[in-house]
């Protein structure tokens, strides 16, 4: 009798798991008239649009505000101009190698602009498969899932070298946010760069440079409403937080002891930040760019890069308050 009771309990538990998976399975929906897929665990929700190169276009608490920047409604992209829809996407790095295989900018349509195939796989996972990327010869397969243990949205990108001669390749997750009040980044105490980061230049207002490093070893960067510029940081951990009011989005990846696409040898950048200032507030955004290490890839080889996103509610609407900063510091450990 005990044996049959154990079997019955196992069947019940398995049916509960299957029921939970079915409940959290990706569901078809629409995003601005395009076919999309919704993932939700009842607390957070994510919307992926396969026709826009499997962009993640929405990530928010249920009933809340989108943590990702989207192009203003009604935006029309002229022919030949990059269609910057916003959200999160993956590109091949090095960007400095793009001109070797075609126009350096805008991104080649096989990197950004062509539809991706989709399938729903067991475990509440949405899988997307893109075209072979021109010049690099790699194909991106992406899997999106909500982690029931942590509440994180997990985006796993596998780049497979399908064609052509060996290439130096890295996965480059580009995450666009409505301009945050503050971006927090951990600082390498032994960084060779002034203030723990390197400014690439561009149209950089003077007020962009006075960043602070606190006792918690976090770099405090306040985005500026004007100026297009970029900086990189040889962070000891590949984590960052974009904070707006009492809400934060936490980005996390694995920091590896390996060369990264940008930065000095031994002090490469797992994280870079781009500021897109504009006269119109809806057009302002920041990119937090999360890199994998640079890898020499031959045909048949693969590179896997995992990005984890989490939404966090802070104790108050002042992102610089001691309580909010303490909460962010704990999330970035």
mmCIF file of C-alpha atoms in Angstrom:
data_model
loop_
_atom_site.group_PDB
_atom_site.id
_atom_site.type_symbol
_atom_site.label_atom_id
_atom_site.label_comp_id
_atom_site.label_asym_id
_atom_site.label_seq_id
_atom_site.Cartn_x
_atom_site.Cartn_y
_atom_site.Cartn_z
ATOM 1 C CA UNK A 1 0.000 0.000 0.000
ATOM 2 C CA UNK A 2 2.867 2.352 0.867
ATOM 3 C CA UNK A 3 4.390 1.707 -2.593
ATOM 4 C CA UNK A 4 1.137 2.640 -4.344
ATOM 5 C CA UNK A 5 0.771 5.721 -2.132
ATOM 6 C CA UNK A 6 4.272 6.867 -3.146
ATOM 7 C CA UNK A 7 3.449 6.294 -6.817
ATOM 8 C CA UNK A 8 0.197 8.235 -6.444
ATOM 9 C CA UNK A 9 2.017 11.098 -4.706
ATOM 10 C CA UNK A 10 4.614 11.151 -7.506
ATOM 11 C CA UNK A 11 1.917 11.301 -10.157
ATOM 12 C CA UNK A 12 0.206 14.109 -8.255
ATOM 13 C CA UNK A 13 3.431 16.091 -7.952
ATOM 14 C CA UNK A 14 4.251 15.571 -11.634
ATOM 15 C CA UNK A 15 0.786 16.690 -12.666
ATOM 16 C CA UNK A 16 1.252 19.775 -10.494
ATOM 17 C CA UNK A 17 4.543 20.566 -12.268
ATOM 18 C CA UNK A 18 2.946 20.019 -15.676
ATOM 19 C CA UNK A 19 0.011 22.214 -14.647
ATOM 20 C CA UNK A 20 2.354 25.000 -13.538
ATOM 21 C CA UNK A 21 4.338 24.693 -16.789
ATOM 22 C CA UNK A 22 1.138 24.858 -18.817
ATOM 23 C CA UNK A 23 0.007 27.911 -16.872
ATOM 24 C CA UNK A 24 3.344 29.704 -17.426
ATOM 25 C CA UNK A 25 3.836 28.555 -21.026
ATOM 26 C CA UNK A 26 4.398 31.290 -23.640
ATOM 27 C CA UNK A 27 1.106 32.486 -25.098
ATOM 28 C CA UNK A 28 0.472 34.182 -28.426
ATOM 29 C CA UNK A 29 -0.448 37.846 -28.223
ATOM 30 C CA UNK A 30 0.070 41.039 -30.257
ATOM 31 C CA UNK A 31 2.474 43.936 -29.976
ATOM 32 C CA UNK A 32 1.525 46.965 -32.087
ATOM 33 C CA UNK A 33 -0.224 44.694 -34.591
ATOM 34 C CA UNK A 34 2.628 42.190 -34.784
ATOM 35 C CA UNK A 35 2.512 38.601 -33.630
ATOM 36 C CA UNK A 36 4.181 38.321 -30.241
ATOM 37 C CA UNK A 37 4.545 35.943 -27.305
ATOM 38 C CA UNK A 38 3.741 36.673 -23.668
ATOM 39 C CA UNK A 39 5.549 35.092 -20.732
ATOM 40 C CA UNK A 40 4.162 35.730 -17.256
ATOM 41 C CA UNK A 41 4.395 34.237 -13.786
ATOM 42 C CA UNK A 42 1.595 36.409 -12.424
ATOM 43 C CA UNK A 43 4.071 38.912 -10.972
ATOM 44 C CA UNK A 44 6.056 39.976 -14.026
ATOM 45 C CA UNK A 45 5.434 39.734 -17.745
ATOM 46 C CA UNK A 46 7.588 39.816 -20.858
ATOM 47 C CA UNK A 47 6.624 40.258 -24.512
ATOM 48 C CA UNK A 48 8.883 39.000 -27.309
ATOM 49 C CA UNK A 49 8.323 39.988 -30.961
ATOM 50 C CA UNK A 50 9.851 37.424 -33.373
ATOM 51 C CA UNK A 51 9.412 39.596 -36.490
ATOM 52 C CA UNK A 52 11.675 42.248 -34.915
ATOM 53 C CA UNK A 53 14.693 39.932 -34.644
ATOM 54 C CA UNK A 54 13.220 38.323 -31.506
ATOM 55 C CA UNK A 55 13.359 41.563 -29.570
ATOM 56 C CA UNK A 56 12.162 41.620 -25.999
ATOM 57 C CA UNK A 57 9.900 44.686 -26.233
ATOM 58 C CA UNK A 58 8.144 44.655 -22.861
ATOM 59 C CA UNK A 59 9.327 43.687 -19.400
ATOM 60 C CA UNK A 60 7.293 44.920 -16.466
ATOM 61 C CA UNK A 61 5.473 44.065 -13.291
ATOM 62 C CA UNK A 62 1.923 42.997 -14.132
ATOM 63 C CA UNK A 63 -0.121 46.177 -14.470
ATOM 64 C CA UNK A 64 3.027 48.327 -14.202
ATOM 65 C CA UNK A 65 5.173 50.455 -16.495
ATOM 66 C CA UNK A 66 7.453 48.952 -19.115
ATOM 67 C CA UNK A 67 11.054 48.905 -17.862
ATOM 68 C CA UNK A 68 12.315 48.919 -21.473
ATOM 69 C CA UNK A 69 12.452 51.846 -23.865
ATOM 70 C CA UNK A 70 10.366 51.581 -27.044
ATOM 71 C CA UNK A 71 10.438 53.954 -29.988
ATOM 72 C CA UNK A 72 7.730 56.623 -29.572
ATOM 73 C CA UNK A 73 4.372 55.629 -31.022
ATOM 74 C CA UNK A 74 4.017 56.571 -34.667
ATOM 75 C CA UNK A 75 7.760 56.585 -35.380
ATOM 76 C CA UNK A 76 8.507 56.076 -39.093
ATOM 77 C CA UNK A 77 11.991 54.890 -40.069
ATOM 78 C CA UNK A 78 13.232 56.270 -43.411
ATOM 79 C CA UNK A 79 14.679 53.766 -45.915
ATOM 80 C CA UNK A 80 18.287 52.963 -45.120
ATOM 81 C CA UNK A 81 18.008 54.169 -41.522
ATOM 82 C CA UNK A 82 18.336 51.734 -38.640
ATOM 83 C CA UNK A 83 14.863 50.792 -37.371
ATOM 84 C CA UNK A 84 15.511 51.370 -33.684
ATOM 85 C CA UNK A 85 12.378 49.822 -32.187
ATOM 86 C CA UNK A 86 13.956 49.639 -28.735
ATOM 87 C CA UNK A 87 13.741 46.811 -26.220
ATOM 88 C CA UNK A 88 16.475 44.183 -25.902
ATOM 89 C CA UNK A 89 18.249 42.379 -28.744
ATOM 90 C CA UNK A 90 21.495 40.550 -29.468
ATOM 91 C CA UNK A 91 24.191 41.632 -31.917
ATOM 92 C CA UNK A 92 27.520 40.070 -32.890
ATOM 93 C CA UNK A 93 30.606 41.817 -31.565
ATOM 94 C CA UNK A 94 33.187 43.140 -32.433
ATOM 95 C CA UNK A 95 31.365 46.128 -33.889
ATOM 96 C CA UNK A 96 34.694 47.398 -35.198
ATOM 97 C CA UNK A 97 34.707 44.302 -37.473
ATOM 98 C CA UNK A 98 31.342 45.096 -39.069
ATOM 99 C CA UNK A 99 32.859 47.248 -41.871
ATOM 100 C CA UNK A 100 34.981 44.245 -42.937
ATOM 101 C CA UNK A 101 31.812 42.401 -43.950
ATOM 102 C CA UNK A 102 29.654 45.236 -45.275
ATOM 103 C CA UNK A 103 28.433 48.642 -44.135
ATOM 104 C CA UNK A 104 29.652 49.434 -40.646
ATOM 105 C CA UNK A 105 26.352 51.053 -39.774
ATOM 106 C CA UNK A 106 23.406 50.498 -39.657
ATOM 107 C CA UNK A 107 23.495 46.857 -38.503
ATOM 108 C CA UNK A 108 23.214 44.350 -41.326
ATOM 109 C CA UNK A 109 19.615 43.044 -41.699
ATOM 110 C CA UNK A 110 20.785 39.563 -40.688
ATOM 111 C CA UNK A 111 21.962 41.035 -37.356
ATOM 112 C CA UNK A 112 18.913 43.190 -36.769
ATOM 113 C CA UNK A 113 15.821 43.437 -38.931
ATOM 114 C CA UNK A 114 14.862 39.983 -40.177
ATOM 115 C CA UNK A 115 12.165 37.750 -38.629
ATOM 116 C CA UNK A 116 13.183 34.871 -36.383
ATOM 117 C CA UNK A 117 11.494 31.454 -36.316
ATOM 118 C CA UNK A 118 9.811 30.502 -33.037
ATOM 119 C CA UNK A 119 8.761 27.410 -31.156
ATOM 120 C CA UNK A 120 7.469 26.719 -27.670
ATOM 121 C CA UNK A 121 9.434 23.999 -25.890
ATOM 122 C CA UNK A 122 8.756 22.171 -22.602
ATOM 123 C CA UNK A 123 9.514 24.058 -19.416
ATOM 124 C CA UNK A 124 7.675 27.261 -20.323
ATOM 125 C CA UNK A 125 10.400 28.253 -22.788
ATOM 126 C CA UNK A 126 10.095 30.334 -25.954
ATOM 127 C CA UNK A 127 12.847 29.509 -28.458
ATOM 128 C CA UNK A 128 13.685 31.760 -31.422
ATOM 129 C CA UNK A 129 16.087 31.045 -34.275
ATOM 130 C CA UNK A 130 17.553 33.796 -36.429
ATOM 131 C CA UNK A 131 19.254 33.806 -39.853
ATOM 132 C CA UNK A 132 22.973 33.259 -40.382
ATOM 133 C CA UNK A 133 24.653 36.603 -39.653
ATOM 134 C CA UNK A 134 26.392 37.980 -42.723
ATOM 135 C CA UNK A 135 30.187 37.987 -42.504
ATOM 136 C CA UNK A 136 30.339 36.373 -39.062
ATOM 137 C CA UNK A 137 28.667 33.148 -40.219
ATOM 138 C CA UNK A 138 26.917 32.581 -36.881
ATOM 139 C CA UNK A 139 23.268 31.891 -36.136
ATOM 140 C CA UNK A 140 21.616 33.033 -32.895
ATOM 141 C CA UNK A 141 19.234 30.707 -31.080
ATOM 142 C CA UNK A 142 17.586 32.418 -28.118
ATOM 143 C CA UNK A 143 15.534 30.972 -25.284
ATOM 144 C CA UNK A 144 13.331 33.060 -23.002
ATOM 145 C CA UNK A 145 11.967 31.736 -19.705
ATOM 146 C CA UNK A 146 10.905 32.964 -16.278
ATOM 147 C CA UNK A 147 12.879 31.339 -13.478
ATOM 148 C CA UNK A 148 10.375 30.246 -10.785
ATOM 149 C CA UNK A 149 13.123 30.126 -8.134
ATOM 150 C CA UNK A 150 14.388 33.704 -8.578
ATOM 151 C CA UNK A 151 11.624 35.484 -10.499
ATOM 152 C CA UNK A 152 14.191 36.479 -13.128
ATOM 153 C CA UNK A 153 13.629 36.588 -16.851
ATOM 154 C CA UNK A 154 16.402 34.424 -18.294
ATOM 155 C CA UNK A 155 17.555 35.021 -21.870
ATOM 156 C CA UNK A 156 19.985 32.377 -23.144
ATOM 157 C CA UNK A 157 21.694 33.097 -26.452
ATOM 158 C CA UNK A 158 23.617 30.391 -28.288
ATOM 159 C CA UNK A 159 25.706 31.531 -31.243
ATOM 160 C CA UNK A 160 26.677 28.660 -33.567
ATOM 161 C CA UNK A 161 29.305 29.064 -36.261
ATOM 162 C CA UNK A 162 27.547 27.759 -39.352
ATOM 163 C CA UNK A 163 29.631 28.981 -42.297
ATOM 164 C CA UNK A 164 32.875 30.622 -43.321
ATOM 165 C CA UNK A 165 36.371 30.872 -41.928
ATOM 166 C CA UNK A 166 37.059 31.267 -38.174
ATOM 167 C CA UNK A 167 35.981 34.540 -36.592
ATOM 168 C CA UNK A 168 36.505 36.339 -33.292
ATOM 169 C CA UNK A 169 32.938 36.618 -31.976
ATOM 170 C CA UNK A 170 31.101 37.763 -28.865
ATOM 171 C CA UNK A 171 27.417 37.932 -27.970
ATOM 172 C CA UNK A 172 26.279 41.493 -27.297
ATOM 173 C CA UNK A 173 22.972 42.019 -25.493
ATOM 174 C CA UNK A 174 21.782 45.587 -26.034
ATOM 175 C CA UNK A 175 19.192 46.598 -23.412
ATOM 176 C CA UNK A 176 17.522 49.981 -23.943
ATOM 177 C CA UNK A 177 15.914 51.723 -20.961
ATOM 178 C CA UNK A 178 13.880 54.924 -20.671
ATOM 179 C CA UNK A 179 16.508 57.300 -19.332
ATOM 180 C CA UNK A 180 16.961 56.254 -15.689
ATOM 181 C CA UNK A 181 17.544 58.649 -12.817
ATOM 182 C CA UNK A 182 20.662 56.680 -11.904
ATOM 183 C CA UNK A 183 22.623 53.715 -13.222
ATOM 184 C CA UNK A 184 24.600 51.778 -10.618
ATOM 185 C CA UNK A 185 27.613 49.673 -11.641
ATOM 186 C CA UNK A 186 30.140 47.821 -9.447
ATOM 187 C CA UNK A 187 33.683 49.176 -9.609
ATOM 188 C CA UNK A 188 36.873 47.169 -9.840
ATOM 189 C CA UNK A 189 39.041 48.381 -6.916
ATOM 190 C CA UNK A 190 42.145 47.687 -9.018
ATOM 191 C CA UNK A 191 40.813 49.289 -12.201
ATOM 192 C CA UNK A 192 43.452 51.053 -14.333
ATOM 193 C CA UNK A 193 40.792 53.490 -15.538
ATOM 194 C CA UNK A 194 40.067 56.834 -13.902
ATOM 195 C CA UNK A 195 36.911 56.557 -11.740
ATOM 196 C CA UNK A 196 36.727 52.887 -12.669
ATOM 197 C CA UNK A 197 35.569 53.484 -16.250
ATOM 198 C CA UNK A 198 36.698 54.589 -19.690
ATOM 199 C CA UNK A 199 34.909 57.330 -21.645
ATOM 200 C CA UNK A 200 34.856 56.620 -25.367
ATOM 201 C CA UNK A 201 34.048 60.211 -26.172
ATOM 202 C CA UNK A 202 31.335 61.489 -28.442
ATOM 203 C CA UNK A 203 29.186 64.503 -27.621
ATOM 204 C CA UNK A 204 29.772 64.336 -23.896
ATOM 205 C CA UNK A 205 28.481 67.194 -21.721
ATOM 206 C CA UNK A 206 30.820 68.157 -18.908
ATOM 207 C CA UNK A 207 28.218 67.184 -16.324
ATOM 208 C CA UNK A 208 28.335 63.557 -17.519
ATOM 209 C CA UNK A 209 31.812 62.973 -16.125
ATOM 210 C CA UNK A 210 31.398 63.731 -12.388
ATOM 211 C CA UNK A 211 30.405 60.202 -11.405
ATOM 212 C CA UNK A 212 30.834 59.061 -7.812
ATOM 213 C CA UNK A 213 32.151 55.921 -6.168
ATOM 214 C CA UNK A 214 30.662 55.199 -2.750
ATOM 215 C CA UNK A 215 31.851 53.081 0.151
ATOM 216 C CA UNK A 216 29.828 50.220 -1.339
ATOM 217 C CA UNK A 217 32.132 50.376 -4.392
ATOM 218 C CA UNK A 218 29.269 51.277 -6.704
ATOM 219 C CA UNK A 219 29.691 53.779 -9.497
ATOM 220 C CA UNK A 220 26.814 56.269 -9.541
ATOM 221 C CA UNK A 221 26.134 57.566 -13.048
ATOM 222 C CA UNK A 222 23.386 60.120 -13.708
ATOM 223 C CA UNK A 223 22.351 60.147 -17.391
ATOM 224 C CA UNK A 224 22.257 63.558 -19.061
ATOM 225 C CA UNK A 225 19.305 64.790 -21.167
ATOM 226 C CA UNK A 226 21.653 65.774 -24.009
ATOM 227 C CA UNK A 227 24.722 64.214 -25.546
ATOM 228 C CA UNK A 228 25.465 60.956 -27.317
ATOM 229 C CA UNK A 229 28.370 59.186 -25.635
ATOM 230 C CA UNK A 230 29.534 55.856 -24.270
ATOM 231 C CA UNK A 231 31.645 54.521 -21.435
ATOM 232 C CA UNK A 232 32.874 51.082 -20.447
ATOM 233 C CA UNK A 233 33.639 49.598 -17.051
ATOM 234 C CA UNK A 234 35.893 46.664 -16.118
ATOM 235 C CA UNK A 235 33.416 45.659 -13.427
ATOM 236 C CA UNK A 236 34.384 42.803 -11.084
ATOM 237 C CA UNK A 237 30.874 41.394 -11.586
ATOM 238 C CA UNK A 238 28.771 41.658 -14.724
ATOM 239 C CA UNK A 239 25.801 43.293 -13.002
ATOM 240 C CA UNK A 240 24.092 46.668 -13.323
ATOM 241 C CA UNK A 241 20.965 48.469 -12.127
ATOM 242 C CA UNK A 242 18.912 51.108 -13.910
ATOM 243 C CA UNK A 243 16.828 53.006 -11.340
ATOM 244 C CA UNK A 244 13.871 55.280 -12.008
ATOM 245 C CA UNK A 245 11.961 56.442 -8.949
ATOM 246 C CA UNK A 246 11.202 53.459 -6.725
ATOM 247 C CA UNK A 247 11.718 50.861 -9.488
ATOM 248 C CA UNK A 248 14.931 49.183 -10.577
ATOM 249 C CA UNK A 249 15.788 46.762 -13.336
ATOM 250 C CA UNK A 250 18.712 44.488 -12.491
ATOM 251 C CA UNK A 251 20.846 43.014 -15.277
ATOM 252 C CA UNK A 252 23.158 40.104 -14.536
ATOM 253 C CA UNK A 253 25.499 37.876 -16.509
ATOM 254 C CA UNK A 254 28.515 35.746 -15.709
ATOM 255 C CA UNK A 255 31.832 37.586 -15.544
ATOM 256 C CA UNK A 256 34.545 35.363 -16.963
ATOM 257 C CA UNK A 257 38.315 35.563 -16.803
ATOM 258 C CA UNK A 258 38.662 36.067 -20.528
ATOM 259 C CA UNK A 259 39.173 38.907 -23.027
ATOM 260 C CA UNK A 260 36.167 41.090 -23.781
ATOM 261 C CA UNK A 261 35.456 42.901 -27.078
ATOM 262 C CA UNK A 262 36.425 46.348 -25.779
ATOM 263 C CA UNK A 263 38.918 47.668 -23.239
ATOM 264 C CA UNK A 264 42.592 47.128 -22.517
ATOM 265 C CA UNK A 265 44.063 43.637 -22.351
ATOM 266 C CA UNK A 266 43.290 42.173 -18.944
ATOM 267 C CA UNK A 267 40.842 45.001 -18.206
ATOM 268 C CA UNK A 268 38.077 44.481 -20.772
ATOM 269 C CA UNK A 269 34.504 45.650 -20.374
ATOM 270 C CA UNK A 270 31.732 43.147 -19.624
ATOM 271 C CA UNK A 271 29.451 46.206 -19.444
ATOM 272 C CA UNK A 272 29.204 49.382 -21.491
ATOM 273 C CA UNK A 273 26.685 52.234 -21.264
ATOM 274 C CA UNK A 274 25.434 54.442 -24.104
ATOM 275 C CA UNK A 275 23.630 57.732 -23.433
ATOM 276 C CA UNK A 276 21.193 58.838 -26.123
ATOM 277 C CA UNK A 277 20.259 62.407 -25.293
ATOM 278 C CA UNK A 278 17.543 64.168 -27.281
ATOM 279 C CA UNK A 279 15.478 67.358 -27.275
ATOM 280 C CA UNK A 280 12.323 65.293 -26.823
ATOM 281 C CA UNK A 281 12.093 63.315 -23.586
ATOM 282 C CA UNK A 282 10.438 60.239 -25.195
ATOM 283 C CA UNK A 283 13.439 59.912 -27.517
ATOM 284 C CA UNK A 284 15.950 59.819 -24.644
ATOM 285 C CA UNK A 285 17.230 56.444 -23.545
ATOM 286 C CA UNK A 286 20.231 54.618 -22.162
ATOM 287 C CA UNK A 287 21.665 51.345 -23.307
ATOM 288 C CA UNK A 288 23.220 48.950 -20.851
ATOM 289 C CA UNK A 289 25.205 46.627 -23.071
ATOM 290 C CA UNK A 290 26.131 43.236 -21.637
ATOM 291 C CA UNK A 291 28.958 41.389 -23.379
ATOM 292 C CA UNK A 292 30.182 37.827 -23.496
ATOM 293 C CA UNK A 293 33.928 37.244 -23.743
ATOM 294 C CA UNK A 294 35.461 37.347 -27.199
ATOM 295 C CA UNK A 295 35.813 33.814 -28.593
ATOM 296 C CA UNK A 296 37.635 32.415 -31.618
ATOM 297 C CA UNK A 297 35.020 30.230 -33.323
ATOM 298 C CA UNK A 298 35.348 27.622 -36.077
ATOM 299 C CA UNK A 299 32.507 25.928 -37.963
ATOM 300 C CA UNK A 300 30.395 23.766 -35.687
ATOM 301 C CA UNK A 301 31.459 25.525 -32.491
ATOM 302 C CA UNK A 302 29.039 27.326 -30.185
ATOM 303 C CA UNK A 303 29.148 30.175 -27.686
ATOM 304 C CA UNK A 304 26.529 30.458 -24.917
ATOM 305 C CA UNK A 305 25.719 33.730 -23.163
ATOM 306 C CA UNK A 306 23.064 34.087 -20.443
ATOM 307 C CA UNK A 307 21.449 37.387 -19.458
ATOM 308 C CA UNK A 308 19.207 37.556 -16.390
ATOM 309 C CA UNK A 309 16.781 40.420 -15.786
ATOM 310 C CA UNK A 310 14.936 41.156 -12.559
ATOM 311 C CA UNK A 311 12.562 43.903 -11.460
ATOM 312 C CA UNK A 312 12.961 45.354 -7.990
ATOM 313 C CA UNK A 313 10.766 47.736 -6.018
ATOM 314 C CA UNK A 314 12.817 50.071 -3.817
ATOM 315 C CA UNK A 315 11.918 51.437 -0.339
ATOM 316 C CA UNK A 316 11.229 54.948 -1.687
ATOM 317 C CA UNK A 317 11.269 57.088 -4.832
ATOM 318 C CA UNK A 318 14.669 58.663 -4.128
ATOM 319 C CA UNK A 319 17.200 56.447 -5.915
ATOM 320 C CA UNK A 320 20.049 58.124 -4.027
ATOM 321 C CA UNK A 321 18.571 57.604 -0.557
ATOM 322 C CA UNK A 322 20.499 55.345 1.807
ATOM 323 C CA UNK A 323 17.652 52.803 1.904
ATOM 324 C CA UNK A 324 17.308 52.564 -1.882
ATOM 325 C CA UNK A 325 21.031 52.416 -2.414
ATOM 326 C CA UNK A 326 21.352 49.652 0.177
ATOM 327 C CA UNK A 327 18.649 47.647 -1.601
ATOM 328 C CA UNK A 328 20.392 48.082 -4.966
ATOM 329 C CA UNK A 329 23.786 47.166 -3.500
ATOM 330 C CA UNK A 330 22.311 43.953 -2.077
ATOM 331 C CA UNK A 331 20.775 43.085 -5.469
ATOM 332 C CA UNK A 332 24.091 43.625 -7.248
ATOM 333 C CA UNK A 333 26.136 41.301 -5.015
#
